[in-house]
Backbone as ProteinMPNN parsed JSONL, in Angstrom:
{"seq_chain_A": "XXXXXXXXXXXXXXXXXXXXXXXXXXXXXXXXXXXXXXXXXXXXXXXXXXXXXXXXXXXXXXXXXXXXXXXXXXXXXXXXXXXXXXXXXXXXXXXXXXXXXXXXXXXXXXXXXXXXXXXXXXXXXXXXXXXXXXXXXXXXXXXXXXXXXXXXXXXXXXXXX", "coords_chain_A": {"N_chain_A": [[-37.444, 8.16, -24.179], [-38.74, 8.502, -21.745], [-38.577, 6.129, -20.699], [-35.972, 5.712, -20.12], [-36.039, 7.238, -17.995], [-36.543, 6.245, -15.079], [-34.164, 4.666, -14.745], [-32.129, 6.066, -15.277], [-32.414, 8.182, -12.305], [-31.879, 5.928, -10.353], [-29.304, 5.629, -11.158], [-28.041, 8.079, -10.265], [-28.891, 8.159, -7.414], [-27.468, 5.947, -6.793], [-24.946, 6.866, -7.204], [-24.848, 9.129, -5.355], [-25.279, 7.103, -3.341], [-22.658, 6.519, -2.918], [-20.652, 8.57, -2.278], [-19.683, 10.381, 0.0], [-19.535, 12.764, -0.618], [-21.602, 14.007, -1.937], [-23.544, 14.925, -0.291], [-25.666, 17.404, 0.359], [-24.329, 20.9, 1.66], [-25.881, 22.243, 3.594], [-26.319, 19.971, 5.359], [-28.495, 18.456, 4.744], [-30.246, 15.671, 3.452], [-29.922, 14.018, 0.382], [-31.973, 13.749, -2.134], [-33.604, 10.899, -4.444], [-34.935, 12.188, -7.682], [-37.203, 12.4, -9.908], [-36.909, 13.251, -13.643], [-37.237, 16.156, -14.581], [-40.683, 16.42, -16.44], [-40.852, 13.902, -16.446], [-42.516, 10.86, -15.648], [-44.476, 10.022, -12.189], [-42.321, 8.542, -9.532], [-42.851, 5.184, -9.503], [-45.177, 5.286, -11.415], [-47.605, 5.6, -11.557], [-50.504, 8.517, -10.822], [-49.667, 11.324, -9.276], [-49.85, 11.25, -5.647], [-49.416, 12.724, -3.825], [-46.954, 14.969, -1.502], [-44.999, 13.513, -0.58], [-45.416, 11.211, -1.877], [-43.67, 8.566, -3.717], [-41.415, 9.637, -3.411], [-38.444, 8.519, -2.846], [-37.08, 7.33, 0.656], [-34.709, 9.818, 2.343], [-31.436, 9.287, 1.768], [-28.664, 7.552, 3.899], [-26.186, 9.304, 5.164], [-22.443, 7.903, 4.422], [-20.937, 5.986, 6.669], [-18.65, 7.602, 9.768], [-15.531, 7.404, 9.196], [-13.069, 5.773, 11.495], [-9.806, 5.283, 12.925], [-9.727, 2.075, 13.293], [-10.03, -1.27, 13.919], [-11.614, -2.744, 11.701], [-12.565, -1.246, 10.821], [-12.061, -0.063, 8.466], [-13.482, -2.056, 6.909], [-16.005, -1.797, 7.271], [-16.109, 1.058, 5.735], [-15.56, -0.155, 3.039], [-17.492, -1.65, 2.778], [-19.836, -0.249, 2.954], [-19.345, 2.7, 1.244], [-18.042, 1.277, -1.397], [-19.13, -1.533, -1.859], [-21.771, -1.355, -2.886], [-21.595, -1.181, -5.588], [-18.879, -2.332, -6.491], [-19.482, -4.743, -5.273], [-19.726, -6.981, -2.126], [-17.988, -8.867, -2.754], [-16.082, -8.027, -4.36], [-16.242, -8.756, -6.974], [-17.872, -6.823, -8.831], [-20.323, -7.076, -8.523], [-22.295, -5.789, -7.531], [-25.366, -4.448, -6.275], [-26.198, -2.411, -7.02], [-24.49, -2.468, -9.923], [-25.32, -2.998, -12.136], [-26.825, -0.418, -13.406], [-25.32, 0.706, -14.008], [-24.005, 2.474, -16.986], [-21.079, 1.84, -17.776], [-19.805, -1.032, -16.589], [-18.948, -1.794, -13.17], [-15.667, -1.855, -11.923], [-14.141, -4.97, -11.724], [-12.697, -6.728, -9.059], [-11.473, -8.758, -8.579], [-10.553, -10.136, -11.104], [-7.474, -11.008, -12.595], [-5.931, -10.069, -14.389], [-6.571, -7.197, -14.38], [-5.604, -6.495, -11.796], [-2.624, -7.23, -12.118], [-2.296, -5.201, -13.346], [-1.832, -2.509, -11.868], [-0.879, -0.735, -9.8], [-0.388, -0.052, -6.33], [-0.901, 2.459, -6.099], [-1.594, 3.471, -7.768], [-4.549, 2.709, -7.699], [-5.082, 3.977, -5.13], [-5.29, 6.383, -6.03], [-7.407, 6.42, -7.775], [-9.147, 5.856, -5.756], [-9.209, 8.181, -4.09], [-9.442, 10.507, -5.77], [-11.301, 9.661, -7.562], [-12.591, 8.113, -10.586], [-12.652, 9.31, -12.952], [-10.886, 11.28, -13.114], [-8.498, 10.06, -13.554], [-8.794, 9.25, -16.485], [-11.135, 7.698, -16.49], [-13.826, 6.093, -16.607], [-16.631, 8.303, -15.599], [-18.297, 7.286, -13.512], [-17.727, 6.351, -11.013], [-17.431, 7.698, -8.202], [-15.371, 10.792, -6.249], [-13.647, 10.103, -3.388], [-13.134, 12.399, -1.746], [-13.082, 13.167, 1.148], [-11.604, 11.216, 2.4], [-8.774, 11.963, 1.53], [-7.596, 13.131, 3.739], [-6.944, 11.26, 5.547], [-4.769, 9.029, 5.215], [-4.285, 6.094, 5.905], [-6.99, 5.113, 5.813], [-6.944, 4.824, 3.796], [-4.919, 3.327, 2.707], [-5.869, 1.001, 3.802], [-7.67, 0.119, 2.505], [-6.609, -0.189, -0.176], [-5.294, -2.635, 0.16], [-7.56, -3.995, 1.167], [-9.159, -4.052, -1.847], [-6.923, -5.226, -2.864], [-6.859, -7.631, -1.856], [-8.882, -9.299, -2.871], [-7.645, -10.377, -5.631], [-7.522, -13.492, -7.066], [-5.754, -16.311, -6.104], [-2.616, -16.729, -6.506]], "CA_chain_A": [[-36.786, 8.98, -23.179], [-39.456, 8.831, -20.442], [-38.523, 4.918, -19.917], [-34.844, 6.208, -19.454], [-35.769, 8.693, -16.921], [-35.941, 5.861, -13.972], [-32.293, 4.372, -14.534], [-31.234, 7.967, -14.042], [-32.892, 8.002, -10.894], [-31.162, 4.755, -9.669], [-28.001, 6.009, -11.179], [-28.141, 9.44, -9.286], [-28.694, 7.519, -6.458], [-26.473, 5.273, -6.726], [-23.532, 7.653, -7.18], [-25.34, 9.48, -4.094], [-24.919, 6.456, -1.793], [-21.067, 5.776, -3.077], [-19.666, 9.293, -2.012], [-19.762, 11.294, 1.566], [-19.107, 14.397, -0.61], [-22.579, 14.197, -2.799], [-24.289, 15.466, 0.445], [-25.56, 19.24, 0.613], [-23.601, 21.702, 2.788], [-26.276, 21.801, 4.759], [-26.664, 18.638, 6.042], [-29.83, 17.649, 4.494], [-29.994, 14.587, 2.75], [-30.289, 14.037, -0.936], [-33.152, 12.368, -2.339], [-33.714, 11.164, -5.516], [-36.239, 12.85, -7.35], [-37.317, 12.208, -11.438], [-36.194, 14.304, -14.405], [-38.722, 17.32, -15.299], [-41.292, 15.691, -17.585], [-40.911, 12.156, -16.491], [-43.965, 10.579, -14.817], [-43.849, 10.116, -10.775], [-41.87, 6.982, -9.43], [-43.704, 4.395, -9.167], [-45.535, 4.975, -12.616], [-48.715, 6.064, -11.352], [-50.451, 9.668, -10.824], [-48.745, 11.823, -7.694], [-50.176, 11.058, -4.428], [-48.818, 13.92, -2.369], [-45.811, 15.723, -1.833], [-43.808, 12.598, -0.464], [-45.58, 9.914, -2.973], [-42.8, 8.459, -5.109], [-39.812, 9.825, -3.034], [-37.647, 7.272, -1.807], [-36.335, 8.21, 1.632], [-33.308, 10.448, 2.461], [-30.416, 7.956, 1.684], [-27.994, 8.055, 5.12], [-24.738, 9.359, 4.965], [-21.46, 6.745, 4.763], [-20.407, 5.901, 8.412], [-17.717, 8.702, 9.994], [-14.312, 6.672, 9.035], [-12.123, 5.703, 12.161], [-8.883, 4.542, 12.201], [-10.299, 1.368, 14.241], [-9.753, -2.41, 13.489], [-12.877, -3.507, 11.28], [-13.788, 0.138, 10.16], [-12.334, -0.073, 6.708], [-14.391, -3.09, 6.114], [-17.342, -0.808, 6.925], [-15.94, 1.401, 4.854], [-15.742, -0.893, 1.859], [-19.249, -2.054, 2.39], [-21.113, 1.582, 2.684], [-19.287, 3.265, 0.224], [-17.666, -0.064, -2.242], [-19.791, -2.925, -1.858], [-22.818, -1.196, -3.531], [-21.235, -1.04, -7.165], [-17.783, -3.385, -6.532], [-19.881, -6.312, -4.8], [-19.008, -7.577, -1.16], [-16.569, -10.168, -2.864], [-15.176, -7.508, -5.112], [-16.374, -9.056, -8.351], [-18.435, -5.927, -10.01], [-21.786, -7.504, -9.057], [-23.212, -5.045, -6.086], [-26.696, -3.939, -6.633], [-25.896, -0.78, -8.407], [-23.597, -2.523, -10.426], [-26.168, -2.948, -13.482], [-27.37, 0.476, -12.942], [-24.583, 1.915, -14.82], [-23.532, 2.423, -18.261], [-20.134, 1.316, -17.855], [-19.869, -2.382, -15.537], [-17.727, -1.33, -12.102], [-14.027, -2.532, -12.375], [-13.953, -6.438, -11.059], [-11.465, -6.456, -8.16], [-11.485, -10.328, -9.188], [-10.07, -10.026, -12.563], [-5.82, -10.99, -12.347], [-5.275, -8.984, -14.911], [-6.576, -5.945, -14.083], [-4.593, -6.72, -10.06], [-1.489, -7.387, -12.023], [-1.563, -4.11, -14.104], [-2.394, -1.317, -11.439], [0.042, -0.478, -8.844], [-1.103, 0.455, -5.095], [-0.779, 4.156, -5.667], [-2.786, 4.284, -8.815], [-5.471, 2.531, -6.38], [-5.181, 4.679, -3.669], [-5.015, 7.877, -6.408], [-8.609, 6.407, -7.732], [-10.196, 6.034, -4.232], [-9.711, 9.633, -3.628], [-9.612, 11.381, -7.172], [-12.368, 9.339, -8.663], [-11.651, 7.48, -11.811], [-12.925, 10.71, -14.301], [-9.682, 11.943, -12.512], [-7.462, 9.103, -14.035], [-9.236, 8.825, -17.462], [-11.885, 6.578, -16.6], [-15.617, 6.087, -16.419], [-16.995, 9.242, -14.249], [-19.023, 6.534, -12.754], [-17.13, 6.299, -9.482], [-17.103, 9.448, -7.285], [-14.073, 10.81, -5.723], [-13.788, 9.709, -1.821], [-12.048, 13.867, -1.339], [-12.81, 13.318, 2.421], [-10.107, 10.496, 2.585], [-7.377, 12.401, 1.209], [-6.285, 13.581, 4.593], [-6.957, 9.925, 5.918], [-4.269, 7.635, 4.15], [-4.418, 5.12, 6.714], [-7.899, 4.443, 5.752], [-6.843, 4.465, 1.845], [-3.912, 2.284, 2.797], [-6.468, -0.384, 4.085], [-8.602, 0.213, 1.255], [-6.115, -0.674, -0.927], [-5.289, -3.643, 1.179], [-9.223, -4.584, 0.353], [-9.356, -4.226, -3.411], [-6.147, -6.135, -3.593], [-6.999, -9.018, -1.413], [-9.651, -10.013, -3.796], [-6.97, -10.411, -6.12], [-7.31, -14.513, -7.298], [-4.875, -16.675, -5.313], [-1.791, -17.521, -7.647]], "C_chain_A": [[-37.404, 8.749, -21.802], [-39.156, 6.887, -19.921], [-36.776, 4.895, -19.824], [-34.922, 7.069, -17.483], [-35.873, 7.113, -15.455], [-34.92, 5.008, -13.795], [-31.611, 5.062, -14.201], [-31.287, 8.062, -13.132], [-32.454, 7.468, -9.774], [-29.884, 5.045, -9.964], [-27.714, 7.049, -10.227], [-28.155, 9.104, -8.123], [-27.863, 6.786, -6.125], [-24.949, 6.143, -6.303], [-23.757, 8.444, -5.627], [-24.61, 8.608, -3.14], [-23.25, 6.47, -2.068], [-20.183, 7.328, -2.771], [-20.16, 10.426, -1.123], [-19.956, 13.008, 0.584], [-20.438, 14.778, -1.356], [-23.381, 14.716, -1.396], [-24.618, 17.009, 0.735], [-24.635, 19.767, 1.664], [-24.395, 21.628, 3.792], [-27.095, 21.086, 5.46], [-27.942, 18.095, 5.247], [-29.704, 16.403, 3.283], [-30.305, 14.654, 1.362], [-31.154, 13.273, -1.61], [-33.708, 12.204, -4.011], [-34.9, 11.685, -6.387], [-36.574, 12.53, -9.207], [-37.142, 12.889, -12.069], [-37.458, 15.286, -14.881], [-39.558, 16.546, -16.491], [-41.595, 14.494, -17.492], [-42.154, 11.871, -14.965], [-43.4, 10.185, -12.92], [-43.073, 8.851, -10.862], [-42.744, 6.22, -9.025], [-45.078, 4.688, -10.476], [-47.047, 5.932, -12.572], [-49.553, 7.245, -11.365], [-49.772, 10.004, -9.603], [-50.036, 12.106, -7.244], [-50.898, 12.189, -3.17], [-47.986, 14.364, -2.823], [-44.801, 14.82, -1.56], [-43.647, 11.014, -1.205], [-44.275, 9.898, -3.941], [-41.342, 9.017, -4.763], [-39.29, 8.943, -2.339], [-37.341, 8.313, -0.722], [-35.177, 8.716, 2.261], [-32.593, 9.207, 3.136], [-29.192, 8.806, 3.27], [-26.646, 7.916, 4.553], [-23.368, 7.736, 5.253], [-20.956, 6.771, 6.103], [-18.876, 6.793, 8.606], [-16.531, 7.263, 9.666], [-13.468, 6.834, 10.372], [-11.101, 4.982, 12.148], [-9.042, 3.376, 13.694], [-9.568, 0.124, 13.295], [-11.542, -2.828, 12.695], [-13.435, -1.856, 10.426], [-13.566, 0.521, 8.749], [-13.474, -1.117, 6.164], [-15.783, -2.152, 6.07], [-17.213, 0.237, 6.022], [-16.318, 1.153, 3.375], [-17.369, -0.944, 1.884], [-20.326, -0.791, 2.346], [-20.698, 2.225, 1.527], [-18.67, 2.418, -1.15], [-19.04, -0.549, -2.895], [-21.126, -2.559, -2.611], [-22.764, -1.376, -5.069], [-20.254, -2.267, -7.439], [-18.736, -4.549, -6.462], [-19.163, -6.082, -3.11], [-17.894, -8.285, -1.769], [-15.774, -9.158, -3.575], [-15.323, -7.563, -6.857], [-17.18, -8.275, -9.543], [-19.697, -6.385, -9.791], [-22.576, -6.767, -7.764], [-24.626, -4.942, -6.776], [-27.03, -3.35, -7.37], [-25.591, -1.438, -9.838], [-24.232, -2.507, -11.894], [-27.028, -1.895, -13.839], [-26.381, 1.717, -13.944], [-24.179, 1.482, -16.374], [-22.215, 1.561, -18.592], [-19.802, 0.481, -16.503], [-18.418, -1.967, -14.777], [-16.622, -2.222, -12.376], [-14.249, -3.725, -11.394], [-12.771, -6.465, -10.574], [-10.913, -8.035, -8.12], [-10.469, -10.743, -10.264], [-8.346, -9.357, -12.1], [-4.967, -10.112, -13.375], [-4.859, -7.502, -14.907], [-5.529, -6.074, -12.698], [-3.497, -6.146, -10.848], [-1.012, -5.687, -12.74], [-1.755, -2.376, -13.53], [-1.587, -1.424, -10.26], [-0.978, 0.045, -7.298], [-1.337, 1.529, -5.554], [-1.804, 4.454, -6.587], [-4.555, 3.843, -8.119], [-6.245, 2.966, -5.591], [-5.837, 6.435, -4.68], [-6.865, 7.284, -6.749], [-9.558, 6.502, -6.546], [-10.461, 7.603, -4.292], [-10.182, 10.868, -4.403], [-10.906, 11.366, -7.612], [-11.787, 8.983, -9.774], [-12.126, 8.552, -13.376], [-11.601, 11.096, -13.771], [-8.361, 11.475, -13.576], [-7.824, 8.433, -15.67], [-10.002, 7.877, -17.716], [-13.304, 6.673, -16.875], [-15.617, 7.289, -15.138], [-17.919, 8.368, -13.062], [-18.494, 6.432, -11.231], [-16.628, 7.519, -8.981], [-15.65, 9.194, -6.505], [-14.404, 10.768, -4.289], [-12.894, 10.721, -1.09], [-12.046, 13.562, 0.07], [-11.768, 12.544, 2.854], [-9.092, 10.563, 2.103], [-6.663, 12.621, 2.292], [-6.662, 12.331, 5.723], [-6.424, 8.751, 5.584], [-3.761, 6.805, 4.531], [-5.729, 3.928, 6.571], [-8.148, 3.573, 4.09], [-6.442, 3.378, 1.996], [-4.886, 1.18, 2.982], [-7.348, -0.494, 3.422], [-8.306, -0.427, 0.069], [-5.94, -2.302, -0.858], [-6.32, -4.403, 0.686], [-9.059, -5.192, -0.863], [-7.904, -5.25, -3.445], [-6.059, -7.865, -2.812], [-8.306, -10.034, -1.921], [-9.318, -10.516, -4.776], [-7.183, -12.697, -6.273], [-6.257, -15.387, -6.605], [-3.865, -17.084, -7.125], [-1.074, -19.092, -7.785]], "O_chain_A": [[-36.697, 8.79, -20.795], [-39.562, 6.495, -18.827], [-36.334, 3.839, -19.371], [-34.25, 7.266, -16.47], [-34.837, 7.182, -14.794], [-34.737, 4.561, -12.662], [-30.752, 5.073, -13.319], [-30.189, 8.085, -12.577], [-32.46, 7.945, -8.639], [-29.1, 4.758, -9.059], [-27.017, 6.702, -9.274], [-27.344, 9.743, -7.453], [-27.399, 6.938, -4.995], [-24.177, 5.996, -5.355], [-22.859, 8.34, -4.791], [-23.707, 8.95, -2.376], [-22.624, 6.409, -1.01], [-18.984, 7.266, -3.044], [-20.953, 11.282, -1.517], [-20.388, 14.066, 1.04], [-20.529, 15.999, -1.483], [-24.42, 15.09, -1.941], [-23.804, 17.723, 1.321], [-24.209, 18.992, 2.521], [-24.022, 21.11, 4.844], [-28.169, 21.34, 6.006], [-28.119, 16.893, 5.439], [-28.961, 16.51, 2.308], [-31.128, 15.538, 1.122], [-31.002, 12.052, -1.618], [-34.13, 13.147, -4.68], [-35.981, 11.63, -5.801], [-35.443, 12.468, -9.688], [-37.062, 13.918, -11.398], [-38.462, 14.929, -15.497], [-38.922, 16.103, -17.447], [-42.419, 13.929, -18.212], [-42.424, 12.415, -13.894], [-42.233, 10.114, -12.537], [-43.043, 8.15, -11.874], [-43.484, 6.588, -8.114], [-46.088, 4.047, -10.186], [-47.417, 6.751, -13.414], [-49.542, 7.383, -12.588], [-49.308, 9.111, -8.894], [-50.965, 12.723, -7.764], [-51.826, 12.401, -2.39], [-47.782, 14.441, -4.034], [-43.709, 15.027, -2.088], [-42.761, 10.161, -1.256], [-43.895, 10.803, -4.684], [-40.356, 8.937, -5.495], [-39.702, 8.617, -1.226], [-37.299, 9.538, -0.837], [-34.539, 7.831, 2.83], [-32.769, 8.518, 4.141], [-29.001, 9.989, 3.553], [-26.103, 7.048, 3.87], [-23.488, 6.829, 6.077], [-20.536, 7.847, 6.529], [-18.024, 6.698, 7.723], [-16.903, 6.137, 9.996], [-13.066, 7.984, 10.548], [-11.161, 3.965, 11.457], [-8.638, 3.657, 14.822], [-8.832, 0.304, 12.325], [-12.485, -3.166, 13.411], [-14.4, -1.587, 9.71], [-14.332, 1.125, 7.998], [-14.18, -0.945, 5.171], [-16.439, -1.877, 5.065], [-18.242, 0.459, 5.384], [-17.046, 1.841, 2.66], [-18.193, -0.388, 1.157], [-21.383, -0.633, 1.734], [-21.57, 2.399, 0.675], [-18.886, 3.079, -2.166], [-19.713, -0.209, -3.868], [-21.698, -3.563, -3.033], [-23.764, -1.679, -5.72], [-20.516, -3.104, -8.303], [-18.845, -5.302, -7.43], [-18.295, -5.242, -2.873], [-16.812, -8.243, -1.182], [-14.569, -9.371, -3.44], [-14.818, -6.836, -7.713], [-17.27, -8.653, -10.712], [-20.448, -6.22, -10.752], [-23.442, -7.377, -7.137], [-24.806, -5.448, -7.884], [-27.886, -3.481, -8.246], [-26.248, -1.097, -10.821], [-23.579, -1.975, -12.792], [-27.997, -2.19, -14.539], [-26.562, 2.864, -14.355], [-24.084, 0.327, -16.788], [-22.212, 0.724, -19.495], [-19.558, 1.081, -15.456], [-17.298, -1.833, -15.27], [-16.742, -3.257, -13.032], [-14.546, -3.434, -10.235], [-11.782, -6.289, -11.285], [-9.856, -8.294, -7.545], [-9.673, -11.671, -10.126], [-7.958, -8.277, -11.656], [-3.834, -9.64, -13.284], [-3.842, -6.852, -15.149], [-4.455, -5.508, -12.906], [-3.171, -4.973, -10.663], [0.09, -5.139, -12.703], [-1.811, -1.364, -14.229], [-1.741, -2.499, -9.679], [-2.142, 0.439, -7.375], [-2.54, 1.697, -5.356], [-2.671, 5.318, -6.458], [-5.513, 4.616, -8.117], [-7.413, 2.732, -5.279], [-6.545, 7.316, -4.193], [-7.674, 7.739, -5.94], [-10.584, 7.179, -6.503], [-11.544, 8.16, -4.476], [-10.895, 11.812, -4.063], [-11.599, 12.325, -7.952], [-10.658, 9.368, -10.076], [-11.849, 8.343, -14.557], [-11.082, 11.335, -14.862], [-7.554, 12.193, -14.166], [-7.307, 7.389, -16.066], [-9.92, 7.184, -18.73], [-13.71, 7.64, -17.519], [-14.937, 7.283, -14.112], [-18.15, 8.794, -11.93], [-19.358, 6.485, -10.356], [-15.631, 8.165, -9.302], [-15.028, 8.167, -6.231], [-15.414, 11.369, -3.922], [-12.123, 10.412, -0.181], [-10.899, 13.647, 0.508], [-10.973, 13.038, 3.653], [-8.327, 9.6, 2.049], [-5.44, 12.48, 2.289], [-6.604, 12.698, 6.897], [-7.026, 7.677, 5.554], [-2.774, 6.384, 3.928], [-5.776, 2.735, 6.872], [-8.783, 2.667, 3.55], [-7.088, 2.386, 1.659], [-4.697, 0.264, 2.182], [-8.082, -1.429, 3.74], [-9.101, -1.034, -0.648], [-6.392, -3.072, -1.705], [-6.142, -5.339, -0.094], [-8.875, -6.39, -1.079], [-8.002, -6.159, -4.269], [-5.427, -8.869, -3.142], [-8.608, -11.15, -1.498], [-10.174, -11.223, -5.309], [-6.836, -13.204, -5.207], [-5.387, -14.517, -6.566], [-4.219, -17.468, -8.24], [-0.49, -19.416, -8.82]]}, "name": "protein", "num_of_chains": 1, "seq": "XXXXXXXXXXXXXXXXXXXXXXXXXXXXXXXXXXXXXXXXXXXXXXXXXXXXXXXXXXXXXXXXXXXXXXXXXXXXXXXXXXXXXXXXXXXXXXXXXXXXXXXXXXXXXXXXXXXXXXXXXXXXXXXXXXXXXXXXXXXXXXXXXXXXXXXXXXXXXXXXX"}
């Protein structure tokens, strides 16, 4: 159990960086912290009071409806789990139980319509019967300009035919 407890850690985090809405009400950042019982991070005895805390992860960039700001989009809240290219291989991406959906893979493209897409971005895919692994992106529900080019994204990774 106690050589579980720092995948949790990196998972918790993970899901942290991938959704604007995992941030307290008020304002303060979320930081990951180890499960009751499990030794500090970093393996060792505790330090201090800030030994072993990573440091408050920064919120996803405010979304404007700009030229270039979905791509920042993609890459702050995406690109950590998807990959930059789309292919499921971000950083995170081995971090979770169930391997992020490959935006690569023509099969999956051919069998998912924009809308169901657009309904995961904002739902979350626990929403749509999936892996809870991917948080819901609620703040871009009343932004579906930014979905629209979101979608746009994930499907221009799509294999050439």
């Amino acid at each position: 159990m106690l050589r579980l407890a720092p995948m949790l850690v990196t998972m918790v985090a993970a899901l942290a960086a991938c959704s604007k809405n995992s941030q307290p009400p008020d304002g303060e950042a979320l930081v990951a912290r180890p499960l009751a019982g499990a030794p500090p991070v970093g393996g060792g005895p505790e330090r201090g009071p800030t030994s072993g805390t990573p440091p408050p992860m920064a919120p996803p960039p405010t979304v404007a409806a700009a030229p270039g700001a979905t791509s920042a989009v993609y890459l702050a809240r995406c690109a950590g789990c998807h990959g930059a290219g789309g292919a499921a291989d971000g950083p995170m991406a081995a971090a979770f139980p169930v391997r992020p959906r490959s935006f690569v893979d023509a099969a999956w493209q051919a069998s998912v319509t924009d809308a169901q897409i657009a309904d995961i971005i904002v739902r979350g895919s626990a929403a749509v019967g999936k892996s809870p692994s991917m948080p819901a992106q609620a703040d871009l529900a009343t932004q579906p300009e930014v979905v629209s080019e979101l979608v746009k994204t994930v499907r221009g990774f799509a294999p050439a035919r």
